[in-house]
mmCIF file of C-alpha atoms in Angstrom:
data_model
loop_
_atom_site.group_PDB
_atom_site.id
_atom_site.type_symbol
_atom_site.label_atom_id
_atom_site.label_comp_id
_atom_site.label_asym_id
_atom_site.label_seq_id
_atom_site.Cartn_x
_atom_site.Cartn_y
_atom_site.Cartn_z
ATOM 1 C CA MET V 1 131.487 -56.763 22.726
ATOM 2 C CA PRO V 2 128.711 -59.329 23.495
ATOM 3 C CA GLN V 3 126.738 -56.510 25.124
ATOM 4 C CA ILE V 4 127.102 -54.324 22.003
ATOM 5 C CA ALA V 5 125.960 -57.218 19.801
ATOM 6 C CA ARG V 6 122.881 -57.710 21.978
ATOM 7 C CA GLN V 7 122.080 -53.996 21.737
ATOM 8 C CA GLN V 8 122.386 -54.122 17.951
ATOM 9 C CA ARG V 9 120.023 -57.100 17.765
ATOM 10 C CA THR V 10 117.523 -55.248 19.985
ATOM 11 C CA LEU V 11 117.692 -52.181 17.750
ATOM 12 C CA ARG V 12 117.116 -54.308 14.650
ATOM 13 C CA LEU V 13 114.033 -55.867 16.283
ATOM 14 C CA LEU V 14 112.645 -52.435 17.185
ATOM 15 C CA ALA V 15 113.239 -51.245 13.629
ATOM 16 C CA ALA V 16 111.315 -54.236 12.305
ATOM 17 C CA LEU V 17 108.363 -53.423 14.564
ATOM 18 C CA ILE V 18 108.392 -49.792 13.392
ATOM 19 C CA CYS V 19 108.414 -51.056 9.815
ATOM 20 C CA ALA V 20 105.318 -53.153 10.467
ATOM 21 C CA ALA V 21 103.492 -50.182 11.939
ATOM 22 C CA LEU V 22 104.030 -48.295 8.692
ATOM 23 C CA LEU V 23 102.079 -50.644 6.451
ATOM 24 C CA PHE V 24 99.489 -47.926 5.971
ATOM 25 C CA SER V 25 96.375 -48.235 3.884
ATOM 26 C CA SER V 26 94.956 -46.445 0.864
ATOM 27 C CA CYS V 27 92.394 -43.767 1.814
ATOM 28 C CA SER V 28 90.097 -44.361 -1.187
ATOM 29 C CA PRO V 29 88.927 -47.979 -1.080
ATOM 30 C CA ALA V 30 86.344 -49.143 -3.583
ATOM 31 C CA PRO V 31 82.963 -50.216 -2.155
ATOM 32 C CA THR V 32 82.120 -53.887 -2.174
ATOM 33 C CA GLU V 33 79.356 -55.256 -4.398
ATOM 34 C CA SER V 34 77.078 -57.159 -2.035
ATOM 35 C CA ILE V 35 76.232 -57.810 1.578
ATOM 36 C CA GLN V 36 77.671 -61.125 2.629
ATOM 37 C CA PRO V 37 79.879 -62.734 5.258
ATOM 38 C CA THR V 38 83.521 -62.312 4.266
ATOM 39 C CA SER V 39 85.227 -64.556 6.794
ATOM 40 C CA ALA V 40 87.616 -66.721 4.776
ATOM 41 C CA SER V 41 87.689 -69.572 7.252
ATOM 42 C CA PRO V 42 87.546 -73.369 6.999
ATOM 43 C CA THR V 43 85.120 -73.281 9.929
ATOM 44 C CA ALA V 44 82.948 -70.451 8.598
ATOM 45 C CA ILE V 45 79.309 -70.944 9.561
ATOM 46 C CA PRO V 46 76.860 -70.936 6.610
ATOM 47 C CA ILE V 47 74.350 -68.106 7.055
ATOM 48 C CA PRO V 48 70.957 -68.189 5.307
ATOM 49 C CA TYR V 49 69.922 -65.093 3.365
ATOM 50 C CA ALA V 50 66.620 -63.217 3.338
ATOM 51 C CA GLN V 51 65.176 -60.805 0.781
ATOM 52 C CA VAL V 52 64.867 -57.345 2.346
ATOM 53 C CA THR V 53 62.998 -54.525 0.599
ATOM 54 C CA PHE V 54 63.936 -50.947 1.448
ATOM 55 C CA GLN V 55 61.240 -48.407 0.542
ATOM 56 C CA VAL V 56 61.886 -44.714 1.102
ATOM 57 C CA GLU V 57 59.958 -41.473 0.778
ATOM 58 C CA VAL V 58 62.124 -38.439 0.019
ATOM 59 C CA PRO V 59 61.311 -34.704 0.297
ATOM 60 C CA LEU V 60 59.173 -33.220 -2.460
ATOM 61 C CA GLN V 61 61.923 -30.714 -3.354
ATOM 62 C CA THR V 62 64.393 -33.526 -4.153
ATOM 63 C CA PRO V 63 65.656 -32.975 -7.738
ATOM 64 C CA ALA V 64 63.901 -35.449 -10.026
ATOM 65 C CA SER V 65 67.106 -36.006 -11.990
ATOM 66 C CA ASP V 66 69.014 -37.292 -8.944
ATOM 67 C CA SER V 67 69.192 -41.008 -8.180
ATOM 68 C CA ILE V 68 68.409 -42.155 -4.625
ATOM 69 C CA THR V 69 71.055 -44.402 -3.082
ATOM 70 C CA LEU V 70 71.200 -46.776 -0.136
ATOM 71 C CA ASP V 71 74.527 -46.977 1.689
ATOM 72 C CA VAL V 72 75.063 -50.055 3.880
ATOM 73 C CA LEU V 73 77.755 -48.935 6.297
ATOM 74 C CA ASP V 74 80.862 -50.503 7.798
ATOM 75 C CA GLU V 75 81.263 -49.187 11.353
ATOM 76 C CA VAL V 76 84.453 -51.168 11.983
ATOM 77 C CA THR V 77 86.483 -49.664 9.131
ATOM 78 C CA GLY V 78 84.760 -46.269 9.328
ATOM 79 C CA LEU V 79 81.253 -45.193 8.358
ATOM 80 C CA ALA V 80 82.421 -42.957 5.506
ATOM 81 C CA ILE V 81 85.185 -45.234 4.249
ATOM 82 C CA ASN V 82 83.797 -48.564 3.097
ATOM 83 C CA PRO V 83 80.073 -48.335 2.282
ATOM 84 C CA THR V 84 78.255 -50.761 0.020
ATOM 85 C CA ARG V 85 76.150 -48.545 -2.255
ATOM 86 C CA TYR V 86 72.952 -49.465 -4.087
ATOM 87 C CA THR V 87 70.868 -47.334 -6.449
ATOM 88 C CA LEU V 88 67.137 -47.538 -5.760
ATOM 89 C CA LYS V 89 64.459 -47.718 -8.445
ATOM 90 C CA LYS V 90 62.067 -44.774 -8.385
ATOM 91 C CA THR V 91 58.342 -45.512 -8.329
ATOM 92 C CA ASP V 92 57.433 -41.800 -8.549
ATOM 93 C CA ASP V 93 59.045 -38.422 -7.828
ATOM 94 C CA THR V 94 59.176 -38.973 -4.053
ATOM 95 C CA HIS V 95 59.356 -42.748 -3.636
ATOM 96 C CA ALA V 96 62.009 -45.358 -4.425
ATOM 97 C CA ALA V 97 62.724 -48.963 -3.480
ATOM 98 C CA ILE V 98 65.205 -51.809 -3.768
ATOM 99 C CA THR V 99 65.300 -55.456 -2.676
ATOM 100 C CA ILE V 100 68.605 -57.044 -1.654
ATOM 101 C CA ALA V 101 69.687 -60.298 -0.018
ATOM 102 C CA ILE V 102 71.069 -59.965 3.517
ATOM 103 C CA PRO V 103 72.212 -62.694 5.946
ATOM 104 C CA VAL V 104 69.534 -63.602 8.498
ATOM 105 C CA GLY V 105 70.462 -62.314 11.946
ATOM 106 C CA SER V 106 72.224 -59.231 10.604
ATOM 107 C CA LEU V 107 71.936 -55.862 12.317
ATOM 108 C CA VAL V 108 72.208 -53.559 9.310
ATOM 109 C CA ARG V 109 73.541 -50.011 9.590
ATOM 110 C CA TYR V 110 72.472 -47.906 6.643
ATOM 111 C CA ARG V 111 71.426 -44.456 5.403
ATOM 112 C CA TYR V 112 70.187 -42.812 2.207
ATOM 113 C CA GLY V 113 71.921 -40.447 -0.192
ATOM 114 C CA ARG V 114 71.589 -38.852 -3.614
ATOM 115 C CA ASP V 115 73.713 -39.025 -6.731
ATOM 116 C CA SER V 116 74.043 -35.353 -7.590
ATOM 117 C CA LYS V 117 76.695 -32.838 -8.629
ATOM 118 C CA SER V 118 77.901 -32.774 -5.021
ATOM 119 C CA ALA V 119 77.522 -35.461 -2.384
ATOM 120 C CA ALA V 120 74.113 -35.394 -0.711
ATOM 121 C CA VAL V 121 73.385 -37.328 2.486
ATOM 122 C CA GLU V 122 70.164 -37.457 4.459
ATOM 123 C CA HIS V 123 69.862 -35.119 7.452
ATOM 124 C CA THR V 124 67.517 -34.899 10.431
ATOM 125 C CA PHE V 125 65.037 -32.120 11.229
ATOM 126 C CA GLN V 126 67.690 -30.772 13.604
ATOM 127 C CA GLY V 127 70.090 -30.258 10.679
ATOM 128 C CA THR V 128 72.555 -32.997 11.624
ATOM 129 C CA GLN V 129 73.706 -35.769 9.314
ATOM 130 C CA VAL V 130 72.074 -39.137 9.860
ATOM 131 C CA ARG V 131 74.786 -41.338 11.359
ATOM 132 C CA TYR V 132 72.904 -44.495 10.498
ATOM 133 C CA ARG V 133 69.576 -46.270 10.659
ATOM 134 C CA LEU V 134 69.266 -49.774 12.126
ATOM 135 C CA LEU V 135 67.389 -52.837 10.895
ATOM 136 C CA ILE V 136 67.323 -56.335 12.389
ATOM 137 C CA VAL V 137 66.944 -58.949 9.653
ATOM 138 C CA ALA V 138 64.945 -61.850 11.091
ATOM 139 C CA GLY V 139 63.707 -63.068 7.711
ATOM 140 C CA THR V 140 62.144 -61.804 4.494
ATOM 141 C CA THR V 141 60.844 -58.329 5.299
ATOM 142 C CA SER V 142 60.359 -54.766 4.105
ATOM 143 C CA VAL V 143 61.096 -51.456 5.801
ATOM 144 C CA ASN V 144 59.520 -48.077 5.046
ATOM 145 C CA ASP V 145 61.671 -45.021 5.736
ATOM 146 C CA ILE V 146 61.145 -41.277 5.464
ATOM 147 C CA VAL V 147 63.957 -38.887 4.551
ATOM 148 C CA CYS V 148 63.001 -35.506 5.985
ATOM 149 C CA ALA V 149 65.961 -33.455 4.692
ATOM 150 C CA TRP V 150 69.205 -33.459 2.728
ATOM 151 C CA ASN V 151 72.372 -31.574 3.583
ATOM 152 C CA ASP V 152 71.594 -29.109 0.749
ATOM 153 C CA LEU V 153 67.790 -29.009 1.227
ATOM 154 C CA PRO V 154 66.091 -27.982 4.508
ATOM 155 C CA ALA V 155 63.564 -30.118 6.349
ATOM 156 C CA GLN V 156 59.853 -29.596 5.805
ATOM 157 C CA GLY V 157 56.751 -31.128 7.348
ATOM 158 C CA SER V 158 55.483 -31.974 10.814
ATOM 159 C CA THR V 159 57.129 -33.916 13.619
ATOM 160 C CA GLY V 160 56.441 -35.716 16.866
ATOM 161 C CA GLN V 161 58.561 -37.480 19.486
ATOM 162 C CA VAL V 162 59.038 -40.775 21.307
ATOM 163 C CA VAL V 163 59.508 -41.029 25.064
ATOM 164 C CA GLY V 164 60.227 -44.304 26.781
ATOM 165 C CA SER V 165 62.276 -46.451 29.097
ATOM 166 C CA VAL V 166 64.216 -49.693 28.756
ATOM 167 C CA ILE V 167 64.022 -52.309 31.500
ATOM 168 C CA ASP V 168 65.199 -55.868 32.114
ATOM 169 C CA ALA V 169 62.405 -58.272 31.123
ATOM 170 C CA GLU V 170 63.188 -60.577 34.052
ATOM 171 C CA ASP V 171 63.694 -58.338 37.090
ATOM 172 C CA GLN V 172 62.197 -55.088 35.733
ATOM 173 C CA SER V 173 65.340 -53.106 36.585
ATOM 174 C CA PRO V 174 66.292 -50.132 34.364
ATOM 175 C CA ILE V 175 69.004 -50.722 31.767
ATOM 176 C CA PRO V 176 71.394 -47.817 31.142
ATOM 177 C CA GLY V 177 73.659 -47.596 28.107
ATOM 178 C CA VAL V 178 71.155 -48.926 25.563
ATOM 179 C CA MET V 179 71.204 -47.283 22.129
ATOM 180 C CA VAL V 180 67.730 -46.480 20.810
ATOM 181 C CA ASN V 181 67.601 -45.651 17.097
ATOM 182 C CA VAL V 182 64.586 -44.401 15.152
ATOM 183 C CA ALA V 183 64.368 -42.534 11.818
ATOM 184 C CA GLY V 184 68.131 -42.084 11.721
ATOM 185 C CA GLN V 185 68.346 -40.501 15.175
ATOM 186 C CA GLN V 186 69.926 -42.260 18.127
ATOM 187 C CA VAL V 187 70.231 -41.702 21.861
ATOM 188 C CA VAL V 188 71.620 -43.751 24.759
ATOM 189 C CA THR V 189 69.452 -44.470 27.798
ATOM 190 C CA GLY V 190 70.335 -42.800 31.081
ATOM 191 C CA THR V 191 70.955 -44.416 34.446
ATOM 192 C CA ASP V 192 67.202 -44.827 34.915
ATOM 193 C CA GLY V 193 66.799 -46.443 31.476
ATOM 194 C CA SER V 194 64.836 -43.509 30.071
ATOM 195 C CA PHE V 195 65.176 -41.858 26.650
ATOM 196 C CA VAL V 196 63.608 -39.096 24.541
ATOM 197 C CA ILE V 197 63.927 -38.627 20.763
ATOM 198 C CA ALA V 198 62.328 -35.470 19.364
ATOM 199 C CA ASP V 199 61.730 -34.029 15.885
ATOM 200 C CA ILE V 200 60.794 -37.322 14.209
ATOM 201 C CA PRO V 201 58.871 -37.010 10.913
ATOM 202 C CA VAL V 202 55.178 -37.904 11.114
ATOM 203 C CA GLY V 203 54.627 -41.496 9.977
ATOM 204 C CA THR V 204 55.526 -45.067 10.896
ATOM 205 C CA HIS V 205 59.189 -45.758 11.620
ATOM 206 C CA ASN V 206 61.379 -48.713 12.538
ATOM 207 C CA LEU V 207 62.736 -48.503 16.097
ATOM 208 C CA VAL V 208 65.681 -50.601 17.294
ATOM 209 C CA ALA V 209 67.147 -50.865 20.785
ATOM 210 C CA MET V 210 70.553 -52.492 21.321
ATOM 211 C CA SER V 211 72.851 -52.648 24.350
ATOM 212 C CA LEU V 212 76.327 -51.372 23.556
ATOM 213 C CA ASP V 213 78.025 -54.368 25.196
ATOM 214 C CA GLY V 214 75.616 -56.868 23.624
ATOM 215 C CA ARG V 215 74.586 -58.350 26.955
ATOM 216 C CA TYR V 216 70.939 -57.839 26.039
ATOM 217 C CA SER V 217 69.417 -59.083 22.817
ATOM 218 C CA ALA V 218 68.601 -56.340 20.309
ATOM 219 C CA TYR V 219 64.916 -55.474 19.990
ATOM 220 C CA GLN V 220 62.903 -54.064 17.081
ATOM 221 C CA GLN V 221 59.383 -52.673 16.727
ATOM 222 C CA GLN V 222 57.351 -50.108 14.782
ATOM 223 C CA ALA V 223 56.724 -46.621 16.184
ATOM 224 C CA VAL V 224 53.844 -44.491 14.907
ATOM 225 C CA ILE V 225 54.580 -40.763 15.117
ATOM 226 C CA ALA V 226 51.714 -38.217 15.082
ATOM 227 C CA GLU V 227 51.975 -34.471 14.567
ATOM 228 C CA ASN V 228 53.012 -32.579 17.729
ATOM 229 C CA ALA V 229 52.335 -35.709 19.793
ATOM 230 C CA THR V 230 54.342 -37.968 22.080
ATOM 231 C CA THR V 231 54.504 -41.684 21.387
ATOM 232 C CA PRO V 232 55.206 -43.758 24.536
ATOM 233 C CA VAL V 233 57.677 -46.604 23.929
ATOM 234 C CA PRO V 234 58.191 -48.921 26.919
ATOM 235 C CA LEU V 235 60.803 -51.556 26.070
ATOM 236 C CA GLN V 236 61.746 -54.794 27.807
ATOM 237 C CA LEU V 237 64.995 -56.494 26.782
ATOM 238 C CA ASN V 238 66.038 -60.075 27.459
ATOM 239 C CA ALA V 239 69.508 -60.858 28.731
ATOM 240 C CA ALA V 240 71.595 -62.635 26.084
ATOM 241 C CA LYS V 241 73.213 -66.009 26.708
ATOM 242 C CA MET V 242 77.003 -65.665 26.838
ATOM 243 C CA VAL V 243 79.119 -68.231 24.979
ATOM 244 C CA ASN V 244 82.852 -68.723 24.519
ATOM 245 C CA VAL V 245 84.193 -67.990 21.048
ATOM 246 C CA THR V 246 87.799 -68.973 20.348
ATOM 247 C CA PHE V 247 89.494 -67.218 17.431
ATOM 248 C CA ASN V 248 92.505 -69.045 15.965
ATOM 249 C CA VAL V 249 94.276 -67.086 13.247
ATOM 250 C CA LYS V 250 97.392 -67.470 11.116
ATOM 251 C CA SER V 251 99.366 -64.342 10.248
ATOM 252 C CA PRO V 252 100.634 -63.845 6.662
ATOM 253 C CA GLU V 253 103.509 -66.001 5.504
ATOM 254 C CA GLY V 254 106.627 -64.168 4.366
ATOM 255 C CA GLU V 255 105.922 -61.042 6.425
ATOM 256 C CA ILE V 256 107.351 -59.923 9.762
ATOM 257 C CA GLN V 257 106.351 -62.402 12.451
ATOM 258 C CA GLY V 258 105.623 -61.989 16.147
ATOM 259 C CA LEU V 259 103.777 -58.689 15.775
ATOM 260 C CA PRO V 260 101.049 -57.681 18.273
ATOM 261 C CA ILE V 261 97.748 -58.462 16.517
ATOM 262 C CA ARG V 262 94.396 -57.184 17.761
ATOM 263 C CA ILE V 263 90.858 -58.195 16.913
ATOM 264 C CA VAL V 264 88.683 -55.121 16.361
ATOM 265 C CA GLY V 265 84.952 -55.107 15.769
ATOM 266 C CA ASN V 266 81.530 -53.532 16.179
ATOM 267 C CA SER V 267 81.248 -54.533 19.841
ATOM 268 C CA TYR V 268 82.230 -52.314 22.766
ATOM 269 C CA LEU V 269 84.469 -55.199 23.861
ATOM 270 C CA LEU V 270 86.362 -54.996 20.556
ATOM 271 C CA GLY V 271 87.118 -51.270 20.667
ATOM 272 C CA ASN V 272 83.931 -49.776 19.201
ATOM 273 C CA THR V 273 83.005 -46.432 20.771
ATOM 274 C CA PHE V 274 79.680 -46.033 18.883
ATOM 275 C CA ALA V 275 80.756 -42.447 18.213
ATOM 276 C CA ASP V 276 82.427 -40.465 15.433
ATOM 277 C CA LEU V 277 86.081 -39.942 16.307
ATOM 278 C CA ASN V 278 88.658 -37.917 14.380
ATOM 279 C CA GLY V 279 88.735 -38.983 10.741
ATOM 280 C CA GLY V 280 85.278 -40.543 10.934
ATOM 281 C CA PHE V 281 86.515 -43.668 12.717
ATOM 282 C CA SER V 282 84.706 -45.417 15.583
ATOM 283 C CA ILE V 283 87.375 -47.827 16.850
ATOM 284 C CA VAL V 284 89.927 -47.087 19.580
ATOM 285 C CA ALA V 285 92.778 -49.553 19.027
ATOM 286 C CA SER V 286 94.021 -49.506 22.619
ATOM 287 C CA ARG V 287 90.646 -50.820 23.800
ATOM 288 C CA ALA V 288 90.635 -53.790 21.430
ATOM 289 C CA PRO V 289 91.987 -57.097 22.809
ATOM 290 C CA LEU V 290 95.352 -58.525 21.774
ATOM 291 C CA LEU V 291 95.630 -62.090 20.532
ATOM 292 C CA THR V 292 98.156 -64.405 22.162
ATOM 293 C CA LEU V 293 101.023 -65.644 20.003
ATOM 294 C CA GLN V 294 101.042 -69.446 20.207
ATOM 295 C CA SER V 295 103.925 -70.327 17.877
ATOM 296 C CA GLY V 296 105.346 -69.041 14.607
ATOM 297 C CA THR V 297 102.391 -67.547 12.732
ATOM 298 C CA ASN V 298 99.631 -68.878 14.999
ATOM 299 C CA TYR V 299 97.603 -66.640 17.332
ATOM 300 C CA SER V 300 94.605 -67.346 19.535
ATOM 301 C CA LEU V 301 92.065 -65.579 21.759
ATOM 302 C CA THR V 302 88.922 -66.710 23.573
ATOM 303 C CA LEU V 303 86.155 -64.173 24.231
ATOM 304 C CA SER V 304 82.826 -64.385 26.017
ATOM 305 C CA LEU V 305 80.272 -63.033 23.540
ATOM 306 C CA PRO V 306 76.456 -62.820 23.478
ATOM 307 C CA ALA V 307 74.606 -65.467 21.463
ATOM 308 C CA GLY V 308 72.772 -64.013 18.479
ATOM 309 C CA TYR V 309 75.059 -60.978 18.214
ATOM 310 C CA ASP V 310 75.892 -59.859 14.671
ATOM 311 C CA LEU V 311 79.661 -59.578 15.051
ATOM 312 C CA ARG V 312 81.555 -57.669 12.359
ATOM 313 C CA TYR V 313 85.292 -57.937 12.933
ATOM 314 C CA LYS V 314 88.774 -57.953 11.457
ATOM 315 C CA TYR V 315 92.374 -58.466 12.547
ATOM 316 C CA SER V 316 94.639 -55.460 12.789
ATOM 317 C CA LEU V 317 98.025 -54.105 13.810
ATOM 318 C CA GLY V 318 96.212 -50.813 14.493
ATOM 319 C CA ASP V 319 92.520 -49.906 14.328
ATOM 320 C CA GLY V 320 89.707 -50.724 11.918
ATOM 321 C CA PHE V 321 91.424 -48.930 9.025
ATOM 322 C CA TRP V 322 95.081 -48.200 9.651
ATOM 323 C CA ASN V 323 97.225 -51.335 9.416
ATOM 324 C CA SER V 324 94.193 -53.622 9.321
ATOM 325 C CA GLU V 325 94.146 -56.871 7.363
ATOM 326 C CA ARG V 326 93.552 -56.852 3.615
ATOM 327 C CA SER V 327 92.305 -59.426 1.146
ATOM 328 C CA SER V 328 94.786 -61.008 -1.265
ATOM 329 C CA ASP V 329 94.034 -58.281 -3.838
ATOM 330 C CA GLY V 330 94.681 -55.521 -1.287
ATOM 331 C CA GLN V 331 91.045 -54.578 -0.642
ATOM 332 C CA LEU V 332 89.600 -53.745 2.758
ATOM 333 C CA LYS V 333 88.311 -56.796 4.593
ATOM 334 C CA LEU V 334 85.407 -57.212 7.011
ATOM 335 C CA ARG V 335 84.304 -60.504 8.537
ATOM 336 C CA GLN V 336 80.849 -61.403 9.840
ATOM 337 C CA LEU V 337 79.830 -63.972 12.430
ATOM 338 C CA ILE V 338 76.351 -64.431 13.893
ATOM 339 C CA ILE V 339 77.264 -65.770 17.338
ATOM 340 C CA PRO V 340 75.616 -69.206 17.850
ATOM 341 C CA ASP V 341 74.049 -70.351 21.119
ATOM 342 C CA HIS V 342 76.958 -72.654 21.958
ATOM 343 C CA ASP V 343 80.731 -72.427 22.355
ATOM 344 C CA ILE V 344 82.587 -72.373 19.059
ATOM 345 C CA THR V 345 86.079 -72.197 17.590
ATOM 346 C CA ILE V 346 86.750 -70.085 14.490
ATOM 347 C CA ASP V 347 89.841 -70.729 12.371
ATOM 348 C CA ASP V 348 90.857 -67.705 10.277
ATOM 349 C CA TRP V 349 93.895 -66.692 8.289
ATOM 350 C CA ILE V 350 95.164 -63.253 7.317
ATOM 351 C CA ASP V 351 96.009 -62.815 3.627
ATOM 352 C CA THR V 352 98.167 -59.711 3.943
ATOM 353 C CA TRP V 353 98.701 -56.425 5.777
ATOM 354 C CA GLN V 354 99.680 -54.609 2.604
ATOM 355 C CA VAL V 355 97.851 -52.715 -0.108
ATOM 356 C CA ALA V 356 98.510 -53.868 -3.670
ATOM 357 C CA GLY V 357 101.256 -51.847 -5.306
ATOM 358 C CA SER V 358 102.776 -50.696 -2.020
ATOM 359 C CA ALA V 359 105.846 -51.770 -0.064
ATOM 360 C CA PRO V 360 107.040 -51.298 3.510
ATOM 361 C CA VAL V 361 109.595 -48.679 4.500
ATOM 362 C CA THR V 362 112.380 -49.988 6.718
ATOM 363 C CA PHE V 363 114.225 -47.727 9.171
ATOM 364 C CA SER V 364 117.618 -49.029 10.286
ATOM 365 C CA VAL V 365 118.668 -47.363 13.541
#
């Protein structure tokens, strides 16, 4: 009989864990209203803001009645799931602009769209959707972009290309696995550090290079593209200083305790693949690290992270969307931390795993 009782207790525990895994999320979250750190933490680090002006030139055949939009993207939750959308002010039929406040040190992922009868997103000359553009915010600045095509309007105009290599600034060795992004196109450097990006619209574009593991500081410069010409882009990146960041987090009161909680984020270390997976997600949950249960509702994890890295992260029972933490009103949550140049401890708490108006389903086996 004692053995049967133990088996029943084990089954009840397994059922509770299954229940927790079924706290699924709504698939139609509302976009947030502004770009700002969302880490509700007593040790949150104040981040200064800078005014950033986005100026864009759109194709001449763009319908004059359509508004031009700027989508600031959330790669942790899913690029198509939780954008922050702004409507730009037109200066003429082919130009529009907007100025917004963004935390200094941010690496912004964004792209342009149109408000029309059907969704319209910017495309490249090659006919593929722009995954995102990159911008490093070092202070008050402006960026000039060129949209060469929409999904419903073909590309027109002339193009050129960039050819370059990425090396270590100290020992001059090639750096593989660096993402180079220009005009909404991105490639990853090969084993010899080289890269080629073709079919770039003629004009001046913002070029950003970032290592996928963050071990090199991100780099930004302008690239001038001429018609049917090749622009050489030699890049030297500096190794980032690694610091220890300890995350202490409290799980929600009144919900199932002892669950395996992961921290997922926009770093390769935190499960980001920098690719579009099924459903438009980028995070692989099994690659994200598990926090260690300390006692009751308290978890902890220490990671070695690069100083200066713009870390976007959240706590989750799954990936960046399914079973991830929610704010007290049930909305999707994304935290931001610009990693300082010294060791630091972050104290967070999780409001809830549940979406407002929903309830868990319990299976008794």
